[in-house]
CSV table of C-alpha atoms in Angstrom, one decimal:
chain,number,residue,atom,x,y,z
A,10,MET,CA,91.5,158.3,190.7
A,11,ALA,CA,92.9,157.3,194.0
A,12,GLY,CA,92.5,153.7,193.1
A,13,GLY,CA,94.4,153.8,190.0
A,14,TRP,CA,97.1,156.2,190.9
A,15,ARG,CA,99.5,153.6,192.0
A,16,LYS,CA,99.1,152.0,188.6
A,17,LEU,CA,100.0,155.1,186.8
A,18,HIS,CA,103.6,155.2,185.0
A,19,PRO,CA,106.3,156.8,187.4
A,20,SER,CA,106.8,159.6,185.0
A,21,VAL,CA,103.1,160.4,184.7
A,22,ARG,CA,102.8,160.6,188.6
A,23,ALA,CA,105.9,162.6,188.8
A,24,PHE,CA,104.5,165.1,186.6
A,25,HIS,CA,101.3,165.6,188.6
A,26,GLU,CA,103.2,165.5,191.9
A,27,LEU,CA,105.3,168.7,190.7
A,28,HIS,CA,104.9,171.7,193.2
A,29,GLY,CA,105.6,175.2,193.1
A,30,SER,CA,106.4,176.9,189.9
A,31,ILE,CA,108.4,175.0,187.3
A,32,ASP,CA,109.4,175.3,183.5
A,33,LEU,CA,109.4,172.2,181.2
A,34,ILE,CA,110.6,172.0,177.8
A,35,GLY,CA,109.7,169.4,174.8
A,36,ARG,CA,108.1,169.2,171.5
A,37,VAL,CA,104.6,169.3,170.1
A,38,GLU,CA,103.0,167.9,166.8
A,39,ALA,CA,99.9,169.1,165.2
A,40,PRO,CA,97.5,167.6,162.8
A,41,SER,CA,97.8,168.9,158.9
A,42,GLY,CA,94.9,170.0,156.8
A,43,LEU,CA,93.3,173.3,156.4
A,44,LEU,CA,90.3,172.7,158.3
A,45,ARG,CA,92.0,171.2,161.3
A,46,ALA,CA,94.6,174.1,161.1
A,47,LEU,CA,91.7,176.7,161.3
A,48,LEU,CA,90.0,175.0,164.1
A,49,ALA,CA,93.3,174.6,166.0
A,50,HIS,CA,93.9,178.4,165.8
A,51,GLY,CA,90.4,178.9,166.9
A,52,LEU,CA,91.0,176.5,169.9
A,53,ARG,CA,94.4,178.0,170.7
A,54,ILE,CA,96.0,174.8,170.2
A,55,PRO,CA,99.1,174.2,168.0
A,56,THR,CA,98.6,174.8,164.3
A,57,ARG,CA,102.0,173.2,163.4
A,58,GLY,CA,104.6,171.3,165.0
A,59,GLY,CA,107.7,172.5,166.8
A,60,PRO,CA,109.0,173.5,170.5
A,61,LEU,CA,107.1,173.4,173.5
A,62,ARG,CA,107.5,175.4,176.7
A,63,VAL,CA,105.1,174.6,179.6
A,64,HIS,CA,105.1,176.8,182.7
A,65,LEU,CA,103.5,175.2,185.5
A,66,ARG,CA,102.2,176.9,188.8
A,67,HIS,CA,101.2,174.2,191.3
A,68,SER,CA,99.5,174.9,194.7
A,69,ARG,CA,97.5,172.7,196.9
A,70,ASP,CA,94.1,173.2,194.9
A,71,GLU,CA,95.1,174.1,191.5
A,72,GLN,CA,97.6,173.7,188.7
A,73,VAL,CA,97.7,176.6,186.4
A,74,TRP,CA,99.5,175.6,183.0
A,75,THR,CA,100.7,178.0,180.4
A,76,ARG,CA,101.7,176.3,177.2
A,77,GLN,CA,103.9,178.3,174.6
A,78,PHE,CA,103.5,176.7,171.2
A,79,PRO,CA,104.9,177.8,167.8
A,80,ARG,CA,102.8,180.8,166.9
A,81,GLY,CA,100.4,180.5,170.3
A,82,ARG,CA,100.0,180.5,173.9
A,83,LEU,CA,97.2,178.6,175.8
A,84,ARG,CA,96.7,179.1,179.7
A,85,SER,CA,94.4,177.0,181.6
A,86,SER,CA,93.9,175.9,185.2
A,87,LEU,CA,92.9,172.6,186.6
A,88,ARG,CA,91.1,171.9,189.9
A,89,PRO,CA,89.7,168.8,191.6
A,90,HIS,CA,86.0,167.9,190.7
A,91,ALA,CA,84.0,165.3,192.1
A,92,ARG,CA,83.8,163.5,188.8
A,93,GLY,CA,87.6,163.9,188.2
A,94,VAL,CA,89.2,167.1,187.1
A,95,ALA,CA,87.9,170.7,185.9
A,96,GLU,CA,89.8,172.6,183.2
A,97,THR,CA,89.1,176.1,182.6
A,98,LEU,CA,90.1,177.9,179.7
A,99,GLY,CA,88.8,181.4,179.5
A,100,PRO,CA,84.8,181.1,179.5
A,101,ILE,CA,85.0,177.4,179.0
A,102,ARG,CA,84.9,174.8,181.8
A,103,LEU,CA,85.5,171.1,180.8
A,104,VAL,CA,85.2,168.3,183.4
A,105,PHE,CA,87.0,165.1,182.7
A,106,ALA,CA,86.4,161.8,184.3
A,107,LEU,CA,89.9,160.1,185.0
A,108,ARG,CA,90.8,156.7,184.6
A,109,GLU,CA,94.1,154.5,184.5
A,110,GLU,CA,94.7,152.3,181.4
A,111,LEU,CA,97.9,150.2,181.3
A,112,GLY,CA,99.6,153.1,183.2
A,113,ASP,CA,98.5,155.6,181.1
A,114,LEU,CA,96.3,158.5,182.7
A,115,VAL,CA,93.2,158.9,180.3
A,116,MET,CA,90.9,162.0,180.6
A,117,VAL,CA,87.4,161.6,178.9
A,118,LEU,CA,85.0,164.6,178.6
A,119,ASP,CA,82.2,164.2,181.0
A,120,SER,CA,80.7,168.0,180.9
A,121,ILE,CA,81.1,171.5,179.2
A,122,ARG,CA,80.1,174.7,180.3
A,123,VAL,CA,80.4,178.0,178.4
A,124,TRP,CA,80.1,181.2,180.4
A,125,GLY,CA,78.6,178.9,183.2
A,126,LEU,CA,75.8,177.7,181.1
A,127,PRO,CA,75.8,173.8,180.1
A,128,TRP,CA,76.7,173.2,176.5
A,129,PRO,CA,74.1,170.9,174.6
A,130,THR,CA,75.3,167.4,174.7
A,131,TRP,CA,74.7,166.9,171.0
A,132,LEU,CA,77.2,169.6,170.2
A,133,TRP,CA,80.0,167.9,172.3
A,134,PRO,CA,83.0,166.7,170.5
A,135,ARG,CA,84.4,163.4,171.7
A,136,LEU,CA,87.3,164.7,173.5
A,137,VAL,CA,90.0,162.3,174.9
A,138,ALA,CA,93.4,163.4,176.4
A,139,ARG,CA,95.9,160.7,177.2
A,140,GLU,CA,99.3,161.0,179.2
A,141,ARG,CA,101.9,158.2,179.4
A,142,GLY,CA,105.4,158.2,180.7
A,143,GLY,CA,108.6,157.0,179.3
A,144,GLU,CA,112.2,157.8,179.0
A,145,GLY,CA,112.0,160.6,181.8
A,146,ARG,CA,109.3,162.1,179.7
A,147,LEU,CA,105.7,162.9,179.9
A,148,GLN,CA,104.0,162.1,176.6
A,149,PHE,CA,100.7,163.5,175.9
A,150,GLU,CA,98.0,163.2,173.2
A,151,LEU,CA,94.8,165.1,172.5
A,152,ARG,CA,92.2,164.2,170.0
A,153,ALA,CA,88.7,166.1,169.5
A,154,GLU,CA,86.1,164.3,167.1
A,155,LEU,CA,82.8,165.3,165.9
A,156,PRO,CA,80.2,162.4,164.5
A,157,LEU,CA,80.2,162.1,160.9
A,158,ILE,CA,83.3,164.4,160.6
A,159,GLY,CA,85.9,162.7,162.4
A,160,GLU,CA,89.1,164.4,164.0
A,161,ILE,CA,88.7,168.2,164.0
A,162,ALA,CA,91.5,169.0,166.3
A,163,GLY,CA,94.4,167.5,168.0
A,164,CYS,CA,98.1,167.5,169.2
A,165,ARG,CA,100.6,165.2,170.6
A,166,GLY,CA,103.9,165.7,172.0
A,167,TRP,CA,106.1,165.5,175.2
A,168,VAL,CA,107.9,167.5,177.8
A,169,ASP,CA,111.2,166.3,179.6
A,170,LEU,CA,110.7,166.0,183.4
A,171,PRO,CA,113.2,167.0,186.1
A,172,ARG,CA,115.4,163.8,186.7
A,173,GLN,CA,115.0,163.9,190.6
A,174,THR,CA,111.1,163.7,190.2
A,175,ILE,CA,110.9,160.3,188.7
A,176,VAL,CA,110.8,157.3,191.1
A,177,ALA,CA,110.0,153.5,190.5
A,178,PRO,CA,106.6,152.7,191.4
A,179,ALA,CA,105.9,151.8,195.3
A,180,ALA,CA,106.0,148.2,196.1
A,181,ASP,CA,103.9,148.2,199.0
A,182,PRO,CA,100.1,148.2,197.7
A,183,ARG,CA,99.0,149.8,200.9
A,184,ILE,CA,100.8,153.2,199.8
A,185,SER,CA,98.4,155.6,198.4
A,186,ALA,CA,98.7,158.6,196.3
A,187,PRO,CA,100.0,161.8,198.0
A,188,SER,CA,97.2,164.1,199.1
A,189,ALA,CA,98.7,167.3,197.7
A,190,GLY,CA,98.0,166.7,193.9
A,191,VAL,CA,95.1,168.0,191.9
A,192,LEU,CA,94.5,164.8,190.3
A,193,GLN,CA,94.4,162.5,193.4
């Protein structure tokens, strides 16, 4: 990701450069429909829209995210991985390849392990997470789709970023990403 880091929107970079312990507030929307609501409940992602609180604890090697949704809570940890970033949610470990697209950070599922065992690729959902910046916010979208079925789960929303963290992009192309972040 180091090559594309400079091209990310300043709000996206600012979010991933946050350090220490911080609380962010925002809003989340969830897809409608009974099947989607049941799957969302099982995956511990939002089953309905409403306020969102995100507590981040960031150290040099790990980010721990605790997301408080309406009627639910999800905790995960992110660590650097040779192919991008690994997110651990209980017994599930997802590895995402990272790429920059028009200033957005796009995370594409690269592998899944459950209780340390590889998950069969034919059972993989098409899972894409996208982060974009704008108006002092980090905007996010998550979609999970299955072949022949379509979208089975997802959510989108935003969190407000602390004002002092957002700076304009560096004009000097020799300036690279800071070394302390999980995604760099």
